[in-house]
XYZ file of C-alpha atoms in Angstrom:
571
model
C 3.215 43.123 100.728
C 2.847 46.824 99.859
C 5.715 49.152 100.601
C 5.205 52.277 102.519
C 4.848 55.979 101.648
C 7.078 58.610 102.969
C 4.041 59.017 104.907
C 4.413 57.063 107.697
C 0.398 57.863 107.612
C -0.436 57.085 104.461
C -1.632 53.627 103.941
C -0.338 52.071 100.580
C -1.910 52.059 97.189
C -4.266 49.372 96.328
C -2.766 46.343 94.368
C -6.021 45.016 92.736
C -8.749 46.980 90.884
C -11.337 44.279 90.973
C -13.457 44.501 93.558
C -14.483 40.566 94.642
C -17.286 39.584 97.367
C -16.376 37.005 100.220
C -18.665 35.125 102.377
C -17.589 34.321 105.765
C -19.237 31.740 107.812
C -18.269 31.259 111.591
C -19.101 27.740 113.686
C -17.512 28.807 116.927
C -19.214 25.288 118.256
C -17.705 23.312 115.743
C -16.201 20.844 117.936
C -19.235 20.274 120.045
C -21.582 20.370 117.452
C -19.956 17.867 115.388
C -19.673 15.734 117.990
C -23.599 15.377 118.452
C -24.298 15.117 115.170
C -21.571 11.761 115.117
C -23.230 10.536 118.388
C -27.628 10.966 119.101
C -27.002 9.785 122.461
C -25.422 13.198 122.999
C -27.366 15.508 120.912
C -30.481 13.966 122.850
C -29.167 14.424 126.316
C -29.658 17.728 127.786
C -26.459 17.840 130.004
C -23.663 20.100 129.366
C -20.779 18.861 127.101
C -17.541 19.887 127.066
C -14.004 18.633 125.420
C -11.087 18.341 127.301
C -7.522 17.963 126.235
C -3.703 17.693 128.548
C -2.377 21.401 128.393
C 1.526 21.690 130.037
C 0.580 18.554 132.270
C -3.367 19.522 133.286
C -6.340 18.374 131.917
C -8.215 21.512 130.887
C -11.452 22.329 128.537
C -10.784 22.759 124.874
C -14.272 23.500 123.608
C -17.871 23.698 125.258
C -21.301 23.670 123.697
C -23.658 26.557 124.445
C -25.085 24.851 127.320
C -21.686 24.801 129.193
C -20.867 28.297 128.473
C -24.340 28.994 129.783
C -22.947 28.034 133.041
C -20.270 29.826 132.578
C -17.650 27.412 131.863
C -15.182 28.887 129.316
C -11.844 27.486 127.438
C -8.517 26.883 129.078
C -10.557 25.932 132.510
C -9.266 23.523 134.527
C -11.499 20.331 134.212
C -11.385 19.766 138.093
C -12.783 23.226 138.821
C -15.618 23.098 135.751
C -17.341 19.607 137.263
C -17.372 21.438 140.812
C -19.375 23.744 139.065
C -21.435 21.512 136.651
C -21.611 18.400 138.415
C -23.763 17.154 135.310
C -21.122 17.815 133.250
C -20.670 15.386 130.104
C -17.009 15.596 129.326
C -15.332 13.755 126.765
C -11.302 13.881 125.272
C -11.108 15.770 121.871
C -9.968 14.391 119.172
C -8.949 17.280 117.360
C -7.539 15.539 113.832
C -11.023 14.247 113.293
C -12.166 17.316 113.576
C -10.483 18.863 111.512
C -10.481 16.170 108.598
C -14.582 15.943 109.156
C -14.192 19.993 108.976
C -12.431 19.583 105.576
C -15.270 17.686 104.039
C -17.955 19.804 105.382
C -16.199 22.481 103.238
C -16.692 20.430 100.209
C -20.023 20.625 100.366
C -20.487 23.991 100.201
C -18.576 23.737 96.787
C -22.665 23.453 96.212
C -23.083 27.189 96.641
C -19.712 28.598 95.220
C -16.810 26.873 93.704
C -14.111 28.733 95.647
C -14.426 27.473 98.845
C -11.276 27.379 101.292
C -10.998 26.771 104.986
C -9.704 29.720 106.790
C -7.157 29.006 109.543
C -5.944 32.074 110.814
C -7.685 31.492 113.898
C -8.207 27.669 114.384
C -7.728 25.062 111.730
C -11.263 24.396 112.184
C -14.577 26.173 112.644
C -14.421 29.025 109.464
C -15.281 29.474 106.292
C -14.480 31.418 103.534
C -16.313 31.441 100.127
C -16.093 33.619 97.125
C -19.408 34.151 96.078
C -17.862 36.901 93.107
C -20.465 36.062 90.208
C -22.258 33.601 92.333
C -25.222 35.778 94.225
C -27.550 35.597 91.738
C -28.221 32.069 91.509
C -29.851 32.914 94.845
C -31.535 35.630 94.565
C -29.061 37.736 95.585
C -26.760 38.440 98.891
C -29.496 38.469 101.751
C -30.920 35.680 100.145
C -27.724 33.673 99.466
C -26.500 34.297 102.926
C -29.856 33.151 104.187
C -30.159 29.847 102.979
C -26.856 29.037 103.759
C -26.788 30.054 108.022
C -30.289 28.297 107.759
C -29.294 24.883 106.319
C -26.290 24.750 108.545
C -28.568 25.491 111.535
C -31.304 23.026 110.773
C -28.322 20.335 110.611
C -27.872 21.341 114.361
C -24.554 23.546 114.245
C -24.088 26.669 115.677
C -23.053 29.472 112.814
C -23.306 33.020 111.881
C -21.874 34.820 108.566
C -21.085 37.993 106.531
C -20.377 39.241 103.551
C -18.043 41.782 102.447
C -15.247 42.709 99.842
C -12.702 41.341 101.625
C -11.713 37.910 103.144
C -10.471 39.980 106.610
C -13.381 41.732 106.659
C -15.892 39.225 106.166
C -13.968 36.977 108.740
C -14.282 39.968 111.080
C -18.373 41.108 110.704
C -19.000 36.879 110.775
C -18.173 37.278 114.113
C -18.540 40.113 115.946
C -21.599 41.791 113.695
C -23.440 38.553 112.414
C -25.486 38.703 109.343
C -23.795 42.229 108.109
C -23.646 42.414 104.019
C -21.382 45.726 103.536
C -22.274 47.758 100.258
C -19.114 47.396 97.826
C -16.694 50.087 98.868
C -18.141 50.839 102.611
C -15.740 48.208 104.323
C -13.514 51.130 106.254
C -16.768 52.139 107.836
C -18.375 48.987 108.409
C -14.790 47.709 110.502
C -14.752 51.383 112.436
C -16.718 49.721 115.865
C -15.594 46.306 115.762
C -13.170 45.173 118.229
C -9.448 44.906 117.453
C -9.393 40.938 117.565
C -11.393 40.950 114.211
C -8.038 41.385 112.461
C -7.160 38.174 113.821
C -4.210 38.950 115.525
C -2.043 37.014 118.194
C -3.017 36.941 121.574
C 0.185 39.482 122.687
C -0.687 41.903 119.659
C -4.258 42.286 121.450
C -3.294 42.732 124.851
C -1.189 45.277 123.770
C -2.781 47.376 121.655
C -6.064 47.194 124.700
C -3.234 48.374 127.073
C -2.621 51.508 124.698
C -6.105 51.961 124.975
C -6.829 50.633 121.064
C -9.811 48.574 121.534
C -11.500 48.844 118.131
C -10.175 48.967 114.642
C -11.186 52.193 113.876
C -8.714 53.627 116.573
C -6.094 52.425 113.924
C -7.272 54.862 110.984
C -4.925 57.728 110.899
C -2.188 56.460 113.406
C 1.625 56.297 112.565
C 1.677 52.563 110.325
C 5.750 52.699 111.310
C 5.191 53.306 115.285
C 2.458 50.853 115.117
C 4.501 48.026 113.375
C 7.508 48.892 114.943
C 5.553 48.091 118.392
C 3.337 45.201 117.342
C 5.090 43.608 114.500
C 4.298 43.776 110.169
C 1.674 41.474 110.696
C -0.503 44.205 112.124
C -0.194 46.543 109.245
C -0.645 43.822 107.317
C -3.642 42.474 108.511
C -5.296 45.856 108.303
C -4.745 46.680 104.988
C -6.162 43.251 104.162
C -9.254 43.938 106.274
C -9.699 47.296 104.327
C -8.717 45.630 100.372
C -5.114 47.723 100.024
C -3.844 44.466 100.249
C -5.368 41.381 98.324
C -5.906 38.310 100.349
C -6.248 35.416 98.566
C -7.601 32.456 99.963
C -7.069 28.877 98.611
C -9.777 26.382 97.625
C -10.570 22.836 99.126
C -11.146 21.884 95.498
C -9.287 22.837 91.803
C -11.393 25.727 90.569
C -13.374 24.460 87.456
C -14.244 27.086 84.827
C -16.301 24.824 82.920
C -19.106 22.472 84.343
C -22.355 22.125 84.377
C -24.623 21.101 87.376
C -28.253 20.072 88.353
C -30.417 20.640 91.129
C -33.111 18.329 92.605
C -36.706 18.878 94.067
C -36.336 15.322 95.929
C -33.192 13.659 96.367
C -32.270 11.014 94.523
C -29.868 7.723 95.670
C -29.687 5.080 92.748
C -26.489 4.806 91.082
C -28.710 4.325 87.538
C -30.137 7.952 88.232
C -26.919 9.161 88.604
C -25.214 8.173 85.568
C -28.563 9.374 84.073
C -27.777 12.839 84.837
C -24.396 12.614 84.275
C -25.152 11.496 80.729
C -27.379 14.231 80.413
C -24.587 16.866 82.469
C -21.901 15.499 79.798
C -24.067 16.633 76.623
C -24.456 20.579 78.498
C -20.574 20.423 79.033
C -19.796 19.170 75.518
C -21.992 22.331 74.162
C -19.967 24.557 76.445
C -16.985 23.272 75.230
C -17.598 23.281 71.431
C -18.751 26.871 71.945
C -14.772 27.645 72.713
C -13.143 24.933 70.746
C -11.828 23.349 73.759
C -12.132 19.653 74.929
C -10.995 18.315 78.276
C -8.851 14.752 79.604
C -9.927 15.452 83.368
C -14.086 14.965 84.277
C -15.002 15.370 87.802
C -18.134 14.214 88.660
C -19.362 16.033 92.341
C -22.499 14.205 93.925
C -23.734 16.408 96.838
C -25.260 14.587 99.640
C -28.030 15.929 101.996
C -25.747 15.602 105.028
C -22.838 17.667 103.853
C -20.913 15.285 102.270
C -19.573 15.224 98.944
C -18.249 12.348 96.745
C -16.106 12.621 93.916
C -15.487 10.328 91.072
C -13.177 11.548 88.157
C -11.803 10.043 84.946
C -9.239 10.706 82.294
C -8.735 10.359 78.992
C -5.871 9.977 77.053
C -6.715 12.517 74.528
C -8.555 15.670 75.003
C -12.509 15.164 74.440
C -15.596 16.516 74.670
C -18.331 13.407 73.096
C -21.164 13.365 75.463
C -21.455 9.461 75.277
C -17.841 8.700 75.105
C -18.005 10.658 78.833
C -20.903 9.209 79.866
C -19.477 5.609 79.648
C -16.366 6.383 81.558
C -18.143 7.148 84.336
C -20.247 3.836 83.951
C -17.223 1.773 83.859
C -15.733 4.429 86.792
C -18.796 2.879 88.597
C -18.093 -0.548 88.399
C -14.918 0.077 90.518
C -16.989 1.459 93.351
C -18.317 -1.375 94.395
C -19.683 -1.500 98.179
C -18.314 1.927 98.241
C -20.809 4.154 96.908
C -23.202 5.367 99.844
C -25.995 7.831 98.781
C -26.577 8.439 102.672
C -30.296 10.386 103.044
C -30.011 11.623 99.328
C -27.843 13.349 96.369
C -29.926 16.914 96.142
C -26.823 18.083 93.420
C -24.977 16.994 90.683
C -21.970 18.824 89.417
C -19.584 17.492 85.912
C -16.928 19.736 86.114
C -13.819 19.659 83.088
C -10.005 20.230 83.568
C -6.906 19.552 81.514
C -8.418 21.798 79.186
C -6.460 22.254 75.377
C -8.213 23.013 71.612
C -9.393 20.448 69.625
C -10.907 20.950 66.103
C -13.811 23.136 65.530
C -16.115 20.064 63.815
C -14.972 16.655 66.511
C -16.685 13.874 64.486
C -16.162 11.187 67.489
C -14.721 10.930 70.678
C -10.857 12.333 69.458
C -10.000 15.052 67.050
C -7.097 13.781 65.882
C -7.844 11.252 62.887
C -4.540 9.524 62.938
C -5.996 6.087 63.098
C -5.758 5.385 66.379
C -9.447 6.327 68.054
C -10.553 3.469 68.645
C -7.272 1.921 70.365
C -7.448 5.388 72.155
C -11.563 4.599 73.128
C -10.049 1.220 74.589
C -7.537 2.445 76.779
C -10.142 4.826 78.436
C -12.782 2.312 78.883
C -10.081 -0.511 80.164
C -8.302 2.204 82.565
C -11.640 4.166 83.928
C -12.966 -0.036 85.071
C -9.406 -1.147 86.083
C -7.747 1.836 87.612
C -4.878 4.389 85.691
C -2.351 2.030 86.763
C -3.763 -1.169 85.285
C -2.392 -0.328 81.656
C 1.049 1.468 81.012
C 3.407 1.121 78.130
C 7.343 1.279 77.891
C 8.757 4.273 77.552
C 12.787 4.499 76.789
C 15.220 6.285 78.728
C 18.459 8.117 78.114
C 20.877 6.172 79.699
C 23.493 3.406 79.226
C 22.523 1.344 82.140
C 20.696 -1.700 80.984
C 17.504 -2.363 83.957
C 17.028 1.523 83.246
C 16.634 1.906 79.641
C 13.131 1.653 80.136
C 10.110 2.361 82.409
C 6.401 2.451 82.430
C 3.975 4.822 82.836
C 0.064 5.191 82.133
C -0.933 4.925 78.637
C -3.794 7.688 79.527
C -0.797 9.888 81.037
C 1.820 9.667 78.247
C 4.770 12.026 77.842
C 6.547 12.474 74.916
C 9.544 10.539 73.579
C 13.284 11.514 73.765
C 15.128 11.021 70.627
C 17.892 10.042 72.095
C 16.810 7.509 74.754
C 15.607 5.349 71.530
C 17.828 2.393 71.702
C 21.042 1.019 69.551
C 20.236 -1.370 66.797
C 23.186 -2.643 66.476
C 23.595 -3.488 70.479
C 23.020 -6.815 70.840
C 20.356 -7.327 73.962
C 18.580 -9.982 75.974
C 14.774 -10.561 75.500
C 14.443 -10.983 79.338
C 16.141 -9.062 81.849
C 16.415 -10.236 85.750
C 14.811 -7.687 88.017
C 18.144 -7.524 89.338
C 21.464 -8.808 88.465
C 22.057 -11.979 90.514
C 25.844 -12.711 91.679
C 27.036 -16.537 89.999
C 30.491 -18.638 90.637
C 32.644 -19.291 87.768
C 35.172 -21.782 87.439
C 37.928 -22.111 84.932
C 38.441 -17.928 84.466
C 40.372 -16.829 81.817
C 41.849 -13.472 82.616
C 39.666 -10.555 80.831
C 37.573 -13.151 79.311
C 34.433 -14.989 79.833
C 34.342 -17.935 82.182
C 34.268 -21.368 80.890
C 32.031 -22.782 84.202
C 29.234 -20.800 85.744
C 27.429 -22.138 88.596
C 23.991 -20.200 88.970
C 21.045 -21.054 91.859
C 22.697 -24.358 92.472
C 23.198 -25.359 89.135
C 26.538 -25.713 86.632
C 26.255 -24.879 83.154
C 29.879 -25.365 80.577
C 29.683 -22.735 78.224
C 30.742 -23.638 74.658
C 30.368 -20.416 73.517
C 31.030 -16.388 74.215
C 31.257 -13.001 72.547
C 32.328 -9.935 73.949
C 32.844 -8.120 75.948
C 31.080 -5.118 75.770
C 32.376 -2.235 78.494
C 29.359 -0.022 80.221
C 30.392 2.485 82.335
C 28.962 3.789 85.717
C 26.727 6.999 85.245
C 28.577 8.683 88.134
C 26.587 11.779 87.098
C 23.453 9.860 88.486
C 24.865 8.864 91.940
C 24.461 12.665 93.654
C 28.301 12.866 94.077
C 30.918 15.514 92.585
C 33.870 14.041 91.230
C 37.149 13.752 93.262
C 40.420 14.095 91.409
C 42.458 10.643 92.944
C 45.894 11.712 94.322
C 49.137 9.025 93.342
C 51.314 7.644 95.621
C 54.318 9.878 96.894
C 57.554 9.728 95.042
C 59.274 7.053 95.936
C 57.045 4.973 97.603
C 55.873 1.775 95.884
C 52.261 0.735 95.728
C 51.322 -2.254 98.156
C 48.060 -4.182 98.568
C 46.619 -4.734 102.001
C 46.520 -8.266 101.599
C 49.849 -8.510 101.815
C 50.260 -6.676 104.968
C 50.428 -9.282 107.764
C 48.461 -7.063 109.955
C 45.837 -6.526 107.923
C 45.562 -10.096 106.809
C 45.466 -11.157 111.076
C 42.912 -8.213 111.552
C 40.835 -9.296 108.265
C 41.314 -12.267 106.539
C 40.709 -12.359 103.302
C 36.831 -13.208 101.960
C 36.944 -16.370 99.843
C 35.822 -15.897 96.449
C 32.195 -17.716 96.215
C 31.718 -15.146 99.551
C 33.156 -12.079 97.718
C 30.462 -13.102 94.748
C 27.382 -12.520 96.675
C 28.322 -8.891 97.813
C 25.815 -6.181 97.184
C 25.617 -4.829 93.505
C 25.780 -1.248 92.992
C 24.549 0.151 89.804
C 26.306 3.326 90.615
C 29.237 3.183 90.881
C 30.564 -0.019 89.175
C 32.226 -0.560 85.528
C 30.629 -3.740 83.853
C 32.240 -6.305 81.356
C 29.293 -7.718 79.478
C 29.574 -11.217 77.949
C 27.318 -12.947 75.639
C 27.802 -16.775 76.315
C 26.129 -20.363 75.096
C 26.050 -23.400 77.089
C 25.717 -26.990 75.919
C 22.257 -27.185 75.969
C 21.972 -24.153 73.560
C 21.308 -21.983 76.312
C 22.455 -18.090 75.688
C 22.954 -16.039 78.909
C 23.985 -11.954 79.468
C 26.557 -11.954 82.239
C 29.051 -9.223 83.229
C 32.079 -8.800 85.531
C 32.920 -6.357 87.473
C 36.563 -5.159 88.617
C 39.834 -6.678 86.679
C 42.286 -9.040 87.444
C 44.874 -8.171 89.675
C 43.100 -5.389 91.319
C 43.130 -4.821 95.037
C 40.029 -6.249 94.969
C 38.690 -9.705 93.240
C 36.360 -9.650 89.921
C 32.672 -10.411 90.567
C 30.327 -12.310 88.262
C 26.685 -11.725 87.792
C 24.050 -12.858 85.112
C 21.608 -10.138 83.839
C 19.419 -11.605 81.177
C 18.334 -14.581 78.936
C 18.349 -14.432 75.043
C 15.632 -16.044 72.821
């Protein structure tokens, strides 16, 4: 936010020299309309609808279609005293998640006309649209013709709407609805706000009531005043607002979907529905986007492929690759074998009139790409495979080891996408000369020993049921805990007092009536903590030739008694 002037008149310097152009599109009937459109029994009946919702304890109206407020039934009513006065009233609860998530979608669609399209909720988180339509105009004709085509498509769909456009996102909010159809000149915004009512800045209910009571009940009343009087009285967001209204300030608004600054699109006469047609013109979309791309020397790993329905929905279907690309056919097939994962999913509805293959992830490759990659390192076609396997199977379906910096053994490594790799740490490539296991449990799992020898490896083991007498054994081999990993700081142990002598609880007849001591196969089976534990591994061989990984944890003569557990199997 701008700081003031000395001025307390002066309004504060503008922070953006580029002048953008925002369409604003208002469906104050949102709720009812939608509701029609999901149900024909409704949208054929002519009786009044209205939605009702529990407000502090009473059932009152939350919406009403135009009907309804033809009889003048209004928001907030009591639902009691709006069927006394339309007995014919159809009321039904609303439901206003759905709403809002169907409201979401519809704003998709309109990534048809502009691809910065964001759902404005400063006054409802439902019912308004914002577009910037910077760049965009043309495609229609211009302005009055853009803004045209889309009130009249929304309004043959059966939904109540009226828009604007202006240089500003407050502005065009404002004229959207309380000057419909208004397309302000770049630079005229001050004057086209002068007559509108002060609730176009979208302020709170209190800030409005207020500034009516001072006798403020347009915007242009506001031009000239004291900014620190008025601000003091009505709060920053009221300065604020204004200057984003008038462009001292720049709004910006946020868009449904990722802004894509290349793609290429296609429009159709007739709509079309067959998946074959589709991948048709995404075939052909792919070749346009790989021209575009060689033009800058870029290549993508993200495609987004946008089919536009007829009733404003919009379905997406994006790949990756695991290097950046920009071979039409290589493309093309990813989103065949993207297909193939649809399955019963893909529904066309009434028609796709609009295609769109957008590109993201963008980096350079080489000026002349011969195939698919631009690196010739030998590994294209393993590269070609991992796209084709993961765009039919999912990202998740092939993923490779990657090692980790660490001592702990179950977290040297982890996997991750092969189309998603990250580069390798130096140092998290492993020991040679530590000796490990080919096969590591998913967790270490607690066994009983017999015949211990003190700080050495057991002569007896007794895992899932079953005794094994080692011959053999090697080690040990100490890993300590990673206490840097366990989200504690370190706490400096204080020694016993002079004088005193150290004494276990065990021997303590109290503690020994309050809690007898565990026996040892019990003690075995407590809960491993990776932690915050010091391990003892052993490498041991039974008489059947079979080589185990097992580790202990604690020493002999501790408060507490070792534990055993077996971690892996060698070859």
């Amino acid at each position: 936010m701008a700081s003031f002037q000395s001025n307390p008149n002066a309004a504060p310097e503008l922070l953006f020299t580029e002048r953008r152009r925002h369409l604003a599109l208002s469906l104050p009937r949102w709720a009812t309309d939608c509701l029609k459109r999901a149900d024909p029994a409704l949208a054929q009946s002519l009786r009044p609808l209205a939605l009702w919702e529990k407000q502090k304890g009473a059932m009152r109206l939350a919406a009403v279609d135009a009907a309804a407020a033809k009889a003048n039934l209004i928001s907030g009513q009591n639902l009691s005293d709006a069927r006394a006065l339309v007995p014919e009233l159809e009321v039904r609860e609303i439901d206003r998640a759905y709403l809002e998530q169907v409201f979401a979608d519809f704003a998709d669609w309109h990534s048809n006309a502009s691809p910065i399209v964001a759902v404005h909720t400063a006054a409802a988180p439902y019912g308004d649209l914002v577009l910037d339509i910077t760049g965009v105009a043309h495609l229609f004709g211009g302005e009055q013709k853009m803004l045209e085509v889309l009130v009249n498509r929304l309004r043959i769909l059966g939904f109540t709407v009226s828009g604007a456009i202006a240089d500003t996102v407050g502005a065009a909010w404002a004229l959207a609805h309380f000057s419909a159809g208004s397309i302000v000149p770049k630079g005229e915004t001050e004057a086209a706000l002068d007559s509108l009512p002060i609730v176009g800045l979208r302020l709170e209910e209190a800030q409005v009531a207020g500034l009516n009571q001072m006798g403020l009940k347009t915007i242009g009343q506001l031009y000239g005043r004291d900014r620190r009087a008025l601000q003091a009285r009505f709060g920053e967001t009221l300065i604020l607002r204004l200057d984003q209204a008038l462009g001292r300030i720049e709004e910006r608004i946020t868009p449904r979907l990722p802004i894509a600054e290349y793609y290429a699109e296609r429009r159709f006469a007739e709509p079309i529905g067959y998946m074959d047609d589709v991948l048709m013109t995404a075939r052909d979309l792919a070749i346009q986007l790989g021209l575009r791309l060689e033009a800058e020397g870029l290549g993508a790993q993200t495609f987004h492929l946008l089919l536009y329905r007829v009733d404003h929905k919009v379905m997406n279907l994006t790949i990756n690759a695991g290097r950046a690309t920009r071979d039409p056919n290589h493309i093309a097939q990813l989103f065949v074998h993207r297909s193939e994962r649809l399955e019963g999913e893909y529904d066309a509805g009434f028609g796709i009139d609009m295609i769109r293959l957008a590109a993201s992830s963008l980096s350079e490759v080489q000026s002349t790409q011969l195939g698919a990659f631009e690196v010739q390192d030998g590994a294209q076609d393993l590269d070609r495979l991992y796209d084709r396997m993961t765009s039919r199977l999912g990202p998740l379906a092939l993923t490779r080891s990657k090692f980790v910096n660490t001592h702990i053994p179950e977290r040297a490594t982890k996997l991750e996408p092969v189309i998603a790799q990250t580069e390798d740490d130096p140092q998290a490539l492993p020991d040679p000369e530590l000796r490990r296991p080919l096969r590591l449990l998913p967790n270490p799992e607690p066994i009983n020993v017999m015949a211990e020898v003190p700080h050495g490896p057991p002569m007896r083991i007794i895992w899932r049921r079953i005794a094994y007498r080692i011959l053999k054994a090697s080690g040990p081999e100490r890993i300590e805990a990673e206490w840097w990993r366990s989200g504690k700081n370190l706490e400096v142990l204080e020694g016993p007092e002079r004088g005193s002598k150290r004494r276990d609880p065990r021997d303590d007849p109290k503690t020994e009536t309050q809690k007898p001591r565990e026996p040892e196969h019990v003690s075995a089976l407590a809960a491993f903590d990776p932690l915050t534990t010091v391990r003892d591994y052993y490498i041991i061989e039974d008489d059947g030739g079979r080589r185990f990984w097992i580790f202990r944890i604690g020493l002999y003569g501790a408060a507490e008694a070792p534990r055993w557990f077996l971690h892996g199997f060698f070859a």
